[in-house]
PDB file of C-alpha atoms in Angstrom:
ATOM      1  CA  MET A 266       0.000   0.000   0.000  1.00  0.00           C
ATOM      2  CA  THR A 267       2.848   2.391   0.829  1.00  0.00           C
ATOM      3  CA  GLU A 268       4.525   1.721  -2.521  1.00  0.00           C
ATOM      4  CA  LEU A 269       1.271   2.374  -4.380  1.00  0.00           C
ATOM      5  CA  TRP A 270       1.124   5.918  -3.051  1.00  0.00           C
ATOM      6  CA  ARG A 271       4.859   6.718  -3.165  1.00  0.00           C
ATOM      7  CA  GLU A 272       5.631   9.926  -5.056  1.00  0.00           C
ATOM      8  CA  ASP A 273       8.382  10.546  -7.599  1.00  0.00           C
ATOM      9  CA  LEU A 274       8.934  14.279  -7.250  1.00  0.00           C
ATOM     10  CA  ILE A 275      11.361  14.511 -10.176  1.00  0.00           C
ATOM     11  CA  TRP A 276       8.902  12.853 -12.558  1.00  0.00           C
ATOM     12  CA  GLU A 277       6.074  15.015 -11.229  1.00  0.00           C
ATOM     13  CA  ALA A 278       8.142  18.170 -11.709  1.00  0.00           C
ATOM     14  CA  VAL A 279       9.254  17.438 -15.256  1.00  0.00           C
ATOM     15  CA  ARG A 280       6.000  15.926 -16.480  1.00  0.00           C
ATOM     16  CA  GLY A 281       3.961  18.559 -14.667  1.00  0.00           C
ATOM     17  CA  ALA A 282       5.892  21.315 -16.453  1.00  0.00           C
ATOM     18  CA  GLU A 283       5.294  19.620 -19.812  1.00  0.00           C
ATOM     19  CA  LEU A 284       1.572  19.268 -19.178  1.00  0.00           C
ATOM     20  CA  GLY A 285       1.405  22.776 -17.771  1.00  0.00           C
ATOM     21  CA  LYS A 286       2.739  24.236 -21.006  1.00  0.00           C
ATOM     22  CA  ARG A 287      -0.009  22.433 -22.921  1.00  0.00           C
ATOM     23  CA  PHE A 288      -3.003  22.826 -20.643  1.00  0.00           C
ATOM     24  CA  CYS A 289      -2.502  25.315 -17.801  1.00  0.00           C
ATOM     25  CA  THR A 290      -4.191  28.690 -18.136  1.00  0.00           C
ATOM     26  CA  CYS A 291      -3.958  29.522 -14.425  1.00  0.00           C
ATOM     27  CA  GLU A 292      -2.601  32.818 -13.191  1.00  0.00           C
ATOM     28  CA  GLY A 293       1.158  32.819 -12.692  1.00  0.00           C
ATOM     29  CA  TYR A 294       1.886  29.674 -14.741  1.00  0.00           C
ATOM     30  CA  TYR A 295       0.942  27.796 -11.600  1.00  0.00           C
ATOM     31  CA  HIS A 296       0.971  24.208 -12.853  1.00  0.00           C
ATOM     32  CA  CYS A 297       4.020  24.808 -15.035  1.00  0.00           C
ATOM     33  CA  LEU A 298       6.128  25.753 -12.024  1.00  0.00           C
ATOM     34  CA  TRP A 299       4.584  24.198  -8.910  1.00  0.00           C
ATOM     35  CA  GLY A 300       6.163  20.753  -9.312  1.00  0.00           C
ATOM     36  CA  LEU A 301       9.559  22.257 -10.067  1.00  0.00           C
ATOM     37  CA  LEU A 302       9.379  24.557  -7.049  1.00  0.00           C
ATOM     38  CA  ARG A 303       8.308  21.677  -4.837  1.00  0.00           C
ATOM     39  CA  ALA A 304      11.012  19.285  -6.084  1.00  0.00           C
ATOM     40  CA  SER A 305      13.655  22.001  -5.658  1.00  0.00           C
ATOM     41  CA  GLY A 306      12.666  22.509  -2.023  1.00  0.00           C
ATOM     42  CA  ALA A 307      11.507  26.064  -2.648  1.00  0.00           C
ATOM     43  CA  MET A 308       7.936  25.093  -1.760  1.00  0.00           C
ATOM     44  CA  LYS A 309       6.576  22.376   0.496  1.00  0.00           C
ATOM     45  CA  GLY A 310       3.816  19.928  -0.295  1.00  0.00           C
ATOM     46  CA  LEU A 311       1.513  18.067   2.039  1.00  0.00           C
ATOM     47  CA  SER A 312       4.130  15.602   3.304  1.00  0.00           C
ATOM     48  CA  SER A 313       5.261  17.947   6.090  1.00  0.00           C
ATOM     49  CA  GLU A 314       1.666  18.118   7.374  1.00  0.00           C
ATOM     50  CA  GLU A 315       0.641  14.516   6.763  1.00  0.00           C
ATOM     51  CA  GLN A 316       0.926  13.294  10.341  1.00  0.00           C
ATOM     52  CA  ILE A 317      -1.355  15.953  11.811  1.00  0.00           C
ATOM     53  CA  LEU A 318      -3.752  15.461   8.905  1.00  0.00           C
ATOM     54  CA  SER A 319      -3.819  11.730   9.614  1.00  0.00           C
ATOM     55  CA  ASP A 320      -4.433  12.311  13.316  1.00  0.00           C
ATOM     56  CA  VAL A 321      -7.307  14.666  12.569  1.00  0.00           C
ATOM     57  CA  MET A 322      -8.910  12.566   9.821  1.00  0.00           C
ATOM     58  CA  THR A 323      -8.650   9.086  11.325  1.00  0.00           C
ATOM     59  CA  PRO A 324     -11.755   9.324  13.575  1.00  0.00           C
ATOM     60  CA  PHE A 325     -13.860  10.170  10.507  1.00  0.00           C
ATOM     61  CA  ILE A 326     -12.622   7.465   8.131  1.00  0.00           C
ATOM     62  CA  ARG A 327     -15.242   4.931   7.067  1.00  0.00           C
ATOM     63  CA  ARG A 328     -14.922   2.012   4.666  1.00  0.00           C
ATOM     64  CA  ASN A 329     -16.006   2.633   1.072  1.00  0.00           C
ATOM     65  CA  SER A 330     -16.332   6.376   1.622  1.00  0.00           C
ATOM     66  CA  ARG A 331     -16.762   8.660  -1.343  1.00  0.00           C
ATOM     67  CA  VAL A 332     -13.992  11.250  -0.995  1.00  0.00           C
ATOM     68  CA  LEU A 333     -13.697  14.467  -3.001  1.00  0.00           C
ATOM     69  CA  ILE A 334     -10.355  16.229  -3.285  1.00  0.00           C
ATOM     70  CA  GLY A 335     -11.290  19.790  -4.156  1.00  0.00           C
ATOM     71  CA  GLY A 336      -8.440  21.207  -6.219  1.00  0.00           C
ATOM     72  CA  SER A 337      -4.999  19.605  -6.483  1.00  0.00           C
ATOM     73  CA  ALA A 338      -1.714  20.959  -7.809  1.00  0.00           C
ATOM     74  CA  ASP A 339      -0.209  17.499  -8.349  1.00  0.00           C
ATOM     75  CA  VAL A 340      -0.548  13.936  -7.019  1.00  0.00           C
ATOM     76  CA  GLY A 341       0.580  14.889  -3.515  1.00  0.00           C
ATOM     77  CA  VAL A 342      -2.820  15.220  -1.823  1.00  0.00           C
ATOM     78  CA  LEU A 343      -4.081  12.015  -3.457  1.00  0.00           C
ATOM     79  CA  CYS A 344      -1.003  10.084  -2.287  1.00  0.00           C
ATOM     80  CA  SER A 345      -1.225  11.409   1.258  1.00  0.00           C
ATOM     81  CA  LEU A 346      -4.918  10.515   1.494  1.00  0.00           C
ATOM     82  CA  GLY A 347      -4.236   7.116  -0.047  1.00  0.00           C
ATOM     83  CA  ARG A 348      -1.757   6.405   2.744  1.00  0.00           C
ATOM     84  CA  ILE A 349      -4.069   7.794   5.426  1.00  0.00           C
ATOM     85  CA  TYR A 350      -7.099   5.820   4.262  1.00  0.00           C
ATOM     86  CA  GLY A 351      -5.029   2.655   3.841  1.00  0.00           C
ATOM     87  CA  PRO A 352      -7.130  -0.462   3.196  1.00  0.00           C
ATOM     88  CA  SER A 353     -10.513   1.187   3.803  1.00  0.00           C
ATOM     89  CA  LYS A 354     -11.245   1.305   0.032  1.00  0.00           C
ATOM     90  CA  PRO A 355     -12.184   4.952  -0.509  1.00  0.00           C
ATOM     91  CA  GLU A 356     -13.572   6.122  -3.837  1.00  0.00           C
ATOM     92  CA  PHE A 357     -11.472   9.161  -4.714  1.00  0.00           C
ATOM     93  CA  THR A 358     -12.664  11.940  -7.010  1.00  0.00           C
ATOM     94  CA  ILE A 359     -10.343  14.847  -7.809  1.00  0.00           C
ATOM     95  CA  ILE A 360     -11.940  18.008  -9.172  1.00  0.00           C
ATOM     96  CA  ASP A 361     -10.038  20.933 -10.650  1.00  0.00           C
ATOM     97  CA  ARG A 362     -10.870  23.708 -13.080  1.00  0.00           C
ATOM     98  CA  CYS A 363      -7.465  23.268 -14.729  1.00  0.00           C
ATOM     99  CA  ARG A 364      -6.884  20.252 -16.934  1.00  0.00           C
ATOM    100  CA  SER A 365      -3.130  20.133 -16.314  1.00  0.00           C
ATOM    101  CA  PRO A 366      -3.049  18.516 -12.820  1.00  0.00           C
ATOM    102  CA  LEU A 367      -5.859  16.150 -13.771  1.00  0.00           C
ATOM    103  CA  GLU A 368      -3.811  14.819 -16.684  1.00  0.00           C
ATOM    104  CA  LEU A 369      -0.847  14.327 -14.349  1.00  0.00           C
ATOM    105  CA  ILE A 370      -3.005  12.505 -11.795  1.00  0.00           C
ATOM    106  CA  SER A 371      -4.548  10.303 -14.486  1.00  0.00           C
ATOM    107  CA  GLU A 372      -1.114   9.285 -15.775  1.00  0.00           C
ATOM    108  CA  PHE A 373       0.074   8.533 -12.242  1.00  0.00           C
ATOM    109  CA  ALA A 374      -3.037   6.497 -11.428  1.00  0.00           C
ATOM    110  CA  ALA A 375      -2.787   4.500 -14.660  1.00  0.00           C
ATOM    111  CA  ALA A 376       0.871   3.675 -14.038  1.00  0.00           C
ATOM    112  CA  ARG A 377       0.211   2.594 -10.437  1.00  0.00           C
ATOM    113  CA  GLN A 378      -3.167   0.987 -11.155  1.00  0.00           C
ATOM    114  CA  ALA A 379      -4.612   3.249  -8.473  1.00  0.00           C
ATOM    115  CA  SER A 380      -8.339   3.785  -8.454  1.00  0.00           C
ATOM    116  CA  CYS A 381      -9.459   7.405  -8.749  1.00  0.00           C
ATOM    117  CA  ARG A 382     -11.679   9.567 -10.896  1.00  0.00           C
ATOM    118  CA  THR A 383     -10.866  13.024 -12.223  1.00  0.00           C
ATOM    119  CA  LEU A 384     -13.453  15.707 -12.859  1.00  0.00           C
ATOM    120  CA  HIS A 385     -12.585  18.742 -14.996  1.00  0.00           C
ATOM    121  CA  ALA A 386     -14.939  21.342 -13.566  1.00  0.00           C
ATOM    122  CA  ASP A 387     -15.098  24.411 -11.362  1.00  0.00           C
ATOM    123  CA  ILE A 388     -16.191  23.790  -7.784  1.00  0.00           C
ATOM    124  CA  LEU A 389     -18.491  26.791  -8.213  1.00  0.00           C
ATOM    125  CA  GLU A 390     -20.434  24.621 -10.693  1.00  0.00           C
ATOM    126  CA  LEU A 391     -21.247  21.891  -8.160  1.00  0.00           C
ATOM    127  CA  ASP A 392     -25.023  21.786  -7.739  1.00  0.00           C
ATOM    128  CA  GLY A 393     -25.468  19.259  -4.921  1.00  0.00           C
ATOM    129  CA  ARG A 394     -26.799  16.446  -7.094  1.00  0.00           C
ATOM    130  CA  GLU A 395     -23.618  14.466  -6.432  1.00  0.00           C
ATOM    131  CA  ARG A 396     -22.436  14.250  -2.842  1.00  0.00           C
ATOM    132  CA  TRP A 397     -19.435  12.921  -0.982  1.00  0.00           C
ATOM    133  CA  HIS A 398     -18.930  11.560   2.530  1.00  0.00           C
ATOM    134  CA  GLN A 399     -15.732  13.543   2.948  1.00  0.00           C
ATOM    135  CA  ILE A 400     -14.367  16.575   1.116  1.00  0.00           C
ATOM    136  CA  VAL A 401     -10.732  17.615   1.457  1.00  0.00           C
ATOM    137  CA  LEU A 402      -9.595  21.137   0.567  1.00  0.00           C
ATOM    138  CA  HIS A 403      -5.841  21.571   0.829  1.00  0.00           C
ATOM    139  CA  TYR A 404      -5.349  25.357   0.643  1.00  0.00           C
ATOM    140  CA  THR A 405      -7.846  25.482  -2.228  1.00  0.00           C
ATOM    141  CA  ALA A 406      -9.824  28.277  -0.579  1.00  0.00           C
ATOM    142  CA  ASN A 407      -6.720  30.466  -0.699  1.00  0.00           C
ATOM    143  CA  PHE A 408      -6.967  30.383  -4.500  1.00  0.00           C
ATOM    144  CA  VAL A 409     -10.504  31.788  -4.432  1.00  0.00           C
ATOM    145  CA  ASP A 410     -11.011  35.552  -4.408  1.00  0.00           C
ATOM    146  CA  ALA A 411     -12.210  36.776  -1.036  1.00  0.00           C
ATOM    147  CA  ASP A 412     -15.421  38.075  -2.621  1.00  0.00           C
ATOM    148  CA  HIS A 413     -16.294  34.586  -3.897  1.00  0.00           C
ATOM    149  CA  ARG A 414     -15.103  32.518  -0.937  1.00  0.00           C
ATOM    150  CA  GLY A 415     -18.545  32.330   0.657  1.00  0.00           C
ATOM    151  CA  GLN A 416     -20.104  31.112  -2.585  1.00  0.00           C
ATOM    152  CA  PHE A 417     -17.278  28.615  -3.020  1.00  0.00           C
ATOM    153  CA  LEU A 418     -17.736  27.126   0.457  1.00  0.00           C
ATOM    154  CA  GLY A 419     -21.491  27.139  -0.030  1.00  0.00           C
ATOM    155  CA  ARG A 420     -21.059  24.857  -3.044  1.00  0.00           C
ATOM    156  CA  ILE A 421     -18.807  22.618  -0.985  1.00  0.00           C
ATOM    157  CA  ALA A 422     -21.444  22.435   1.756  1.00  0.00           C
ATOM    158  CA  ARG A 423     -24.111  21.387  -0.765  1.00  0.00           C
ATOM    159  CA  ALA A 424     -21.813  18.651  -2.111  1.00  0.00           C
ATOM    160  CA  LEU A 425     -21.308  17.136   1.359  1.00  0.00           C
ATOM    161  CA  GLU A 426     -23.508  14.281   2.511  1.00  0.00           C
ATOM    162  CA  PRO A 427     -25.454  15.013   5.716  1.00  0.00           C
ATOM    163  CA  GLY A 428     -23.230  13.772   8.515  1.00  0.00           C
ATOM    164  CA  GLY A 429     -20.193  14.036   6.256  1.00  0.00           C
ATOM    165  CA  THR A 430     -17.028  15.945   7.077  1.00  0.00           C
ATOM    166  CA  LEU A 431     -15.100  18.744   5.454  1.00  0.00           C
ATOM    167  CA  ILE A 432     -11.355  18.709   6.047  1.00  0.00           C
ATOM    168  CA  CYS A 433     -10.179  22.200   5.141  1.00  0.00           C
ATOM    169  CA  SER A 434      -6.568  23.350   5.272  1.00  0.00           C
ATOM    170  CA  ILE A 435      -6.120  27.065   4.787  1.00  0.00           C
ATOM    171  CA  LYS A 436      -3.393  29.597   5.374  1.00  0.00           C
ATOM    172  CA  THR A 437      -4.481  32.283   7.795  1.00  0.00           C
ATOM    173  CA  GLY A 438      -2.698  35.297   9.148  1.00  0.00           C
ATOM    174  CA  GLU A 439      -2.719  38.967   9.911  1.00  0.00           C
ATOM    175  CA  ARG A 440      -3.733  41.415   7.219  1.00  0.00           C
ATOM    176  CA  VAL A 441      -1.106  42.692   4.822  1.00  0.00           C
ATOM    177  CA  PHE A 442      -1.822  45.578   2.481  1.00  0.00           C
ATOM    178  CA  SER A 443      -1.263  46.491  -1.137  1.00  0.00           C
ATOM    179  CA  ASP A 444       1.564  48.909  -0.353  1.00  0.00           C
ATOM    180  CA  GLN A 445       3.573  45.864   0.801  1.00  0.00           C
ATOM    181  CA  ARG A 446       3.147  44.048  -2.531  1.00  0.00           C
ATOM    182  CA  GLU A 447       6.475  45.080  -4.067  1.00  0.00           C
ATOM    183  CA  ALA A 448       8.497  43.935  -1.060  1.00  0.00           C
ATOM    184  CA  LEU A 449       6.586  40.657  -0.796  1.00  0.00           C
ATOM    185  CA  GLU A 450       7.043  39.843  -4.474  1.00  0.00           C
ATOM    186  CA  ALA A 451      10.738  40.700  -4.371  1.00  0.00           C
ATOM    187  CA  GLY A 452      11.315  38.515  -1.322  1.00  0.00           C
ATOM    188  CA  PHE A 453       9.514  35.539  -2.836  1.00  0.00           C
ATOM    189  CA  LEU A 454      11.296  35.944  -6.172  1.00  0.00           C
ATOM    190  CA  ALA A 455      14.806  36.306  -4.762  1.00  0.00           C
ATOM    191  CA  ARG A 456      14.619  33.277  -2.514  1.00  0.00           C
ATOM    192  CA  SER A 457      12.705  30.896  -4.770  1.00  0.00           C
ATOM    193  CA  ARG A 458      14.841  31.730  -7.824  1.00  0.00           C
ATOM    194  CA  GLY A 459      18.013  30.428  -6.179  1.00  0.00           C
ATOM    195  CA  ASP A 460      16.509  27.081  -5.162  1.00  0.00           C
ATOM    196  CA  LEU A 461      14.892  26.566  -8.541  1.00  0.00           C
ATOM    197  CA  GLU A 462      17.902  27.510 -10.650  1.00  0.00           C
ATOM    198  CA  LYS A 463      20.117  25.161  -8.627  1.00  0.00           C
ATOM    199  CA  PHE A 464      17.650  22.299  -9.102  1.00  0.00           C
ATOM    200  CA  LEU A 465      17.333  22.866 -12.850  1.00  0.00           C
ATOM    201  CA  SER A 466      21.094  23.210 -13.338  1.00  0.00           C
ATOM    202  CA  HIS A 467      21.911  19.959 -11.532  1.00  0.00           C
ATOM    203  CA  ARG A 468      19.488  18.064 -13.774  1.00  0.00           C
ATOM    204  CA  ASN A 469      20.260  19.937 -16.975  1.00  0.00           C
ATOM    205  CA  ILE A 470      16.620  21.004 -17.349  1.00  0.00           C
ATOM    206  CA  GLN A 471      15.941  24.000 -19.564  1.00  0.00           C
ATOM    207  CA  ILE A 472      12.814  26.093 -19.000  1.00  0.00           C
ATOM    208  CA  PRO A 473      12.351  28.811 -21.652  1.00  0.00           C
ATOM    209  CA  ASP A 474      11.201  32.166 -20.292  1.00  0.00           C
ATOM    210  CA  LEU A 475      11.804  30.992 -16.734  1.00  0.00           C
ATOM    211  CA  GLU A 476      12.360  34.491 -15.353  1.00  0.00           C
ATOM    212  CA  THR A 477       9.116  35.806 -16.870  1.00  0.00           C
ATOM    213  CA  MET A 478       7.180  32.811 -15.562  1.00  0.00           C
ATOM    214  CA  LEU A 479       8.704  33.051 -12.094  1.00  0.00           C
ATOM    215  CA  ARG A 480       7.887  36.745 -11.835  1.00  0.00           C
ATOM    216  CA  ALA A 481       4.291  35.999 -12.776  1.00  0.00           C
ATOM    217  CA  TYR A 482       4.189  33.187 -10.198  1.00  0.00           C
ATOM    218  CA  ALA A 483       5.538  35.531  -7.501  1.00  0.00           C
ATOM    219  CA  ALA A 484       2.899  38.134  -8.362  1.00  0.00           C
ATOM    220  CA  ALA A 485       0.074  35.576  -8.191  1.00  0.00           C
ATOM    221  CA  ALA A 486       1.376  34.129  -4.912  1.00  0.00           C
ATOM    222  CA  THR A 487       1.524  37.613  -3.429  1.00  0.00           C
ATOM    223  CA  THR A 488      -2.053  38.311  -4.525  1.00  0.00           C
ATOM    224  CA  ARG A 489      -3.145  35.184  -2.658  1.00  0.00           C
ATOM    225  CA  ARG A 490      -1.307  36.433   0.436  1.00  0.00           C
ATOM    226  CA  LEU A 491      -3.036  39.796   0.211  1.00  0.00           C
ATOM    227  CA  ASN A 492      -6.398  38.005  -0.014  1.00  0.00           C
ATOM    228  CA  MET A 493      -5.720  35.699   2.927  1.00  0.00           C
ATOM    229  CA  SER A 494      -8.538  35.373   5.461  1.00  0.00           C
ATOM    230  CA  THR A 495      -8.247  35.481   9.198  1.00  0.00           C
ATOM    231  CA  LEU A 496      -9.316  32.421  11.182  1.00  0.00           C
ATOM    232  CA  PRO A 497     -12.457  34.094  12.638  1.00  0.00           C
ATOM    233  CA  GLU A 498     -13.529  35.068   9.116  1.00  0.00           C
ATOM    234  CA  MET A 499     -13.216  31.499   7.874  1.00  0.00           C
ATOM    235  CA  GLN A 500     -15.113  30.097  10.846  1.00  0.00           C
ATOM    236  CA  GLU A 501     -17.922  32.595  10.322  1.00  0.00           C
ATOM    237  CA  THR A 502     -18.117  31.780   6.608  1.00  0.00           C
ATOM    238  CA  LEU A 503     -18.413  28.061   7.324  1.00  0.00           C
ATOM    239  CA  ARG A 504     -21.209  28.780   9.796  1.00  0.00           C
ATOM    240  CA  LYS A 505     -23.080  30.913   7.267  1.00  0.00           C
ATOM    241  CA  VAL A 506     -23.050  28.148   4.636  1.00  0.00           C
ATOM    242  CA  GLY A 507     -24.529  25.647   7.091  1.00  0.00           C
ATOM    243  CA  LEU A 508     -21.479  23.814   8.363  1.00  0.00           C
ATOM    244  CA  ARG A 509     -20.609  23.263  12.009  1.00  0.00           C
ATOM    245  CA  VAL A 510     -16.950  23.493  12.942  1.00  0.00           C
ATOM    246  CA  LEU A 511     -15.856  20.505  15.022  1.00  0.00           C
ATOM    247  CA  SER A 512     -12.203  21.333  15.586  1.00  0.00           C
ATOM    248  CA  VAL A 513      -9.470  23.764  14.600  1.00  0.00           C
ATOM    249  CA  HIS A 514      -5.750  23.007  14.535  1.00  0.00           C
ATOM    250  CA  SER A 515      -3.350  25.878  13.801  1.00  0.00           C
ATOM    251  CA  THR A 516       0.400  25.525  13.280  1.00  0.00           C
ATOM    252  CA  PRO A 517       2.566  28.664  12.991  1.00  0.00           C
ATOM    253  CA  ARG A 518       4.713  28.676   9.878  1.00  0.00           C
ATOM    254  CA  THR A 519       7.647  30.898   9.019  1.00  0.00           C
ATOM    255  CA  PHE A 520       7.551  31.951   5.382  1.00  0.00           C
ATOM    256  CA  ARG A 521      11.081  32.928   4.434  1.00  0.00           C
ATOM    257  CA  TYR A 522       9.918  33.766   0.900  1.00  0.00           C
ATOM    258  CA  TYR A 523       7.853  36.666   2.206  1.00  0.00           C
ATOM    259  CA  GLN A 524      10.580  38.024   4.439  1.00  0.00           C
ATOM    260  CA  ASP A 525      11.098  41.771   4.289  1.00  0.00           C
ATOM    261  CA  GLN A 526      14.770  42.634   4.500  1.00  0.00           C
ATOM    262  CA  GLY A 527      15.661  43.571   8.046  1.00  0.00           C
ATOM    263  CA  SER A 528      12.251  42.785   9.511  1.00  0.00           C
ATOM    264  CA  GLY A 529      12.564  39.060  10.126  1.00  0.00           C
ATOM    265  CA  ALA A 530      10.514  36.231   8.669  1.00  0.00           C
ATOM    266  CA  ARG A 531       6.764  36.643   8.357  1.00  0.00           C
ATOM    267  CA  VAL A 532       4.804  34.149  10.440  1.00  0.00           C
ATOM    268  CA  ASP A 533       1.376  32.971   9.303  1.00  0.00           C
ATOM    269  CA  SER A 534      -0.512  29.825  10.281  1.00  0.00           C
ATOM    270  CA  SER A 535      -1.425  26.613   8.544  1.00  0.00           C
ATOM    271  CA  THR A 536      -4.904  26.028   9.870  1.00  0.00           C
ATOM    272  CA  LEU A 537      -6.704  22.701   9.595  1.00  0.00           C
ATOM    273  CA  MET A 538     -10.439  22.836  10.262  1.00  0.00           C
ATOM    274  CA  VAL A 539     -12.888  19.952  10.509  1.00  0.00           C
ATOM    275  CA  ALA A 540     -16.525  20.783   9.873  1.00  0.00           C
ATOM    276  CA  THR A 541     -19.675  18.739   9.367  1.00  0.00           C
ATOM    277  CA  ARG A 542     -23.028  19.060   7.681  1.00  0.00           C
ATOM    278  CA  ASP A 543     -25.489  18.029  10.362  1.00  0.00           C
ATOM    279  CA  LEU A 544     -28.138  15.403   9.665  1.00  0.00           C
TER     280      LEU A 544
END
């Protein structure tokens, strides 16, 4: 079971970049660069949070559950959940509005003979006719504009079976403002560029227009940071869409890529919330 869900970060990075060039239309060349940034060590995937996720999810795991992964940059969330669920035979569905990660996941699943279904659609299009016992959002809400986050979570609530659970990871933190954008982008760009260029050089990988793409990625990442919610805001939004929060687990994280020179590293939180749709 462990081997089935073992990741190959180099393959994911290279193949993800190839598929991203063909299919990704996301802001900041997201799926072109994410795998490369993750494999280089510039960005972290779910593996560093897997133990706490397992501890939180285990009481809610049921055999033959229908599980929706709402948005996925690569195969990382699927592999982590595959290990967490173990032999309980979940039925995984991965939904994303971008075709690029779905193609990567489909290739991975075919090679490993892993059972999962991909759905090329926007979560905002979910109408409640299909429901899941558990829905996992791994920072997906951070990619939704603040003005649409309530609508987004409302669609998630409608797609959850009564008695089902939402496992929602989200980055939360204090407000930052638009006049800090330039410094935040510069910090992200300077620090991620070094890790990525070293990784590409060691493996003789050429990425045309890398600097342009990386600047666009830094700008998009900074926009997400500017739109970050506070924890009370997220809890209130979940309540408004009809979900009851069962537990909240926050872990402070130091983001060296958003460090302003001379001011120390910026500390936000990785917050894991469990919510349910009551019967």
